[in-house]
Short mmCIF file of C-alpha atoms in Angstrom, two decimals:
data_model
loop_
_atom_site.label_atom_id
_atom_site.label_comp_id
_atom_site.label_asym_id
_atom_site.label_seq_id
_atom_site.Cartn_x
_atom_site.Cartn_y
_atom_site.Cartn_z
CA UNK A 68 22.09 -1.34 -0.35
CA UNK A 69 25.54 0.51 0.79
CA UNK A 70 24.87 3.79 0.50
CA UNK A 71 20.96 3.37 1.67
CA UNK A 72 22.35 1.96 4.60
CA UNK A 73 24.55 4.90 5.19
CA UNK A 74 22.06 7.24 4.42
CA UNK A 75 20.04 5.89 7.85
CA UNK A 76 23.44 5.93 9.50
CA UNK A 77 24.13 9.39 8.67
CA UNK A 78 20.48 10.42 9.57
CA UNK A 79 20.23 8.83 12.66
CA UNK A 80 23.68 10.38 14.11
CA UNK A 81 22.13 13.43 12.60
CA UNK A 82 19.28 13.32 15.60
CA UNK A 83 21.11 11.87 17.57
CA UNK A 84 23.83 14.67 18.08
CA UNK A 85 20.56 16.85 18.31
CA UNK A 86 19.81 17.84 21.97
CA UNK A 87 17.24 16.55 23.32
CA UNK A 88 15.68 12.93 23.34
CA UNK A 89 12.25 13.89 21.44
CA UNK A 90 14.33 14.19 17.51
CA UNK A 91 15.87 11.08 18.33
CA UNK A 92 12.18 9.62 18.70
CA UNK A 93 10.94 11.30 15.76
CA UNK A 94 13.19 10.15 13.69
CA UNK A 95 12.60 6.78 15.37
CA UNK A 96 8.69 6.58 14.42
CA UNK A 97 9.35 8.20 11.23
CA UNK A 98 12.11 5.73 10.36
CA UNK A 99 10.03 2.76 11.74
CA UNK A 100 6.87 3.61 9.12
CA UNK A 101 9.67 4.05 6.38
CA UNK A 102 10.49 0.39 7.33
CA UNK A 103 7.03 -0.90 7.54
CA UNK A 104 5.30 1.23 4.19
CA UNK A 105 8.35 0.25 2.25
CA UNK A 106 7.41 -3.39 0.87
CA UNK A 107 3.93 -2.58 0.27
CA UNK A 108 5.09 0.76 -1.56
CA UNK A 109 7.77 -1.64 -3.76
CA UNK A 110 5.24 -3.94 -5.00
CA UNK A 111 3.34 -1.23 -6.54
CA UNK A 112 6.52 -0.19 -8.16
CA UNK A 113 7.50 -3.23 -9.15
CA UNK A 114 3.98 -4.38 -10.66
CA UNK A 115 3.87 -0.80 -12.23
CA UNK A 116 7.21 -1.94 -13.84
CA UNK A 117 6.42 -5.43 -14.58
CA UNK A 118 2.90 -4.58 -16.69
CA UNK A 119 3.28 -1.46 -18.53
CA UNK A 120 6.36 -2.09 -20.70
CA UNK A 121 3.92 -4.69 -22.22
CA UNK A 122 0.74 -2.25 -22.94
CA UNK A 123 3.06 0.60 -24.15
CA UNK A 124 5.04 -2.34 -26.94
CA UNK A 125 1.67 -3.16 -27.82
CA UNK A 126 0.72 -0.09 -28.44
CA UNK A 127 2.74 1.84 -30.38
CA UNK A 128 1.82 -1.67 -33.27
CA UNK A 129 -1.45 -1.13 -33.61
CA UNK A 130 -2.62 1.64 -30.87
CA UNK A 131 -5.07 -0.28 -29.09
CA UNK A 132 -3.06 -0.74 -25.73
CA UNK A 133 -2.40 2.67 -24.87
CA UNK A 134 -6.31 2.83 -23.54
CA UNK A 135 -5.72 0.55 -21.29
CA UNK A 136 -2.45 0.63 -19.77
CA UNK A 137 -3.04 4.65 -19.20
CA UNK A 138 -6.46 3.25 -17.19
CA UNK A 139 -3.43 0.82 -15.04
CA UNK A 140 -0.65 3.47 -14.80
CA UNK A 141 -3.29 5.67 -13.04
CA UNK A 142 -4.91 2.95 -11.02
CA UNK A 143 -1.19 2.21 -9.22
CA UNK A 144 -0.56 6.02 -8.63
CA UNK A 145 -4.05 6.06 -7.41
CA UNK A 146 -2.48 3.22 -4.79
CA UNK A 147 0.57 4.46 -4.56
CA UNK A 148 -1.08 8.04 -3.50
CA UNK A 149 -3.81 6.35 -0.97
CA UNK A 150 -1.29 4.56 0.74
CA UNK A 151 1.22 8.19 0.84
CA UNK A 152 -1.70 9.22 2.46
CA UNK A 153 -2.14 6.58 5.14
CA UNK A 154 1.12 6.79 5.54
CA UNK A 155 1.63 10.68 6.39
CA UNK A 156 -1.93 11.12 8.73
CA UNK A 157 -0.19 8.11 10.61
CA UNK A 158 2.69 10.01 11.27
CA UNK A 159 1.51 13.71 11.25
#
């Protein structure tokens, strides 16, 4: 967490040091969107990390769960791409 705070602090300092107010305003909007969307993307990440290992461990034993794991990973990837597209469209 300390690394994230340091990185955000440096980015804000650099944006504030640039001439004009537009760069700082753009940085503030992008940072606000990032903080707004992070909890939603974190849920997708935690879901993938908690459900997928169980399917992959069972697929090595009998080979039946490999298809379900692939379906779940494709569904989670699609959700991530969709949320990323929405955020990109909102930021543009």
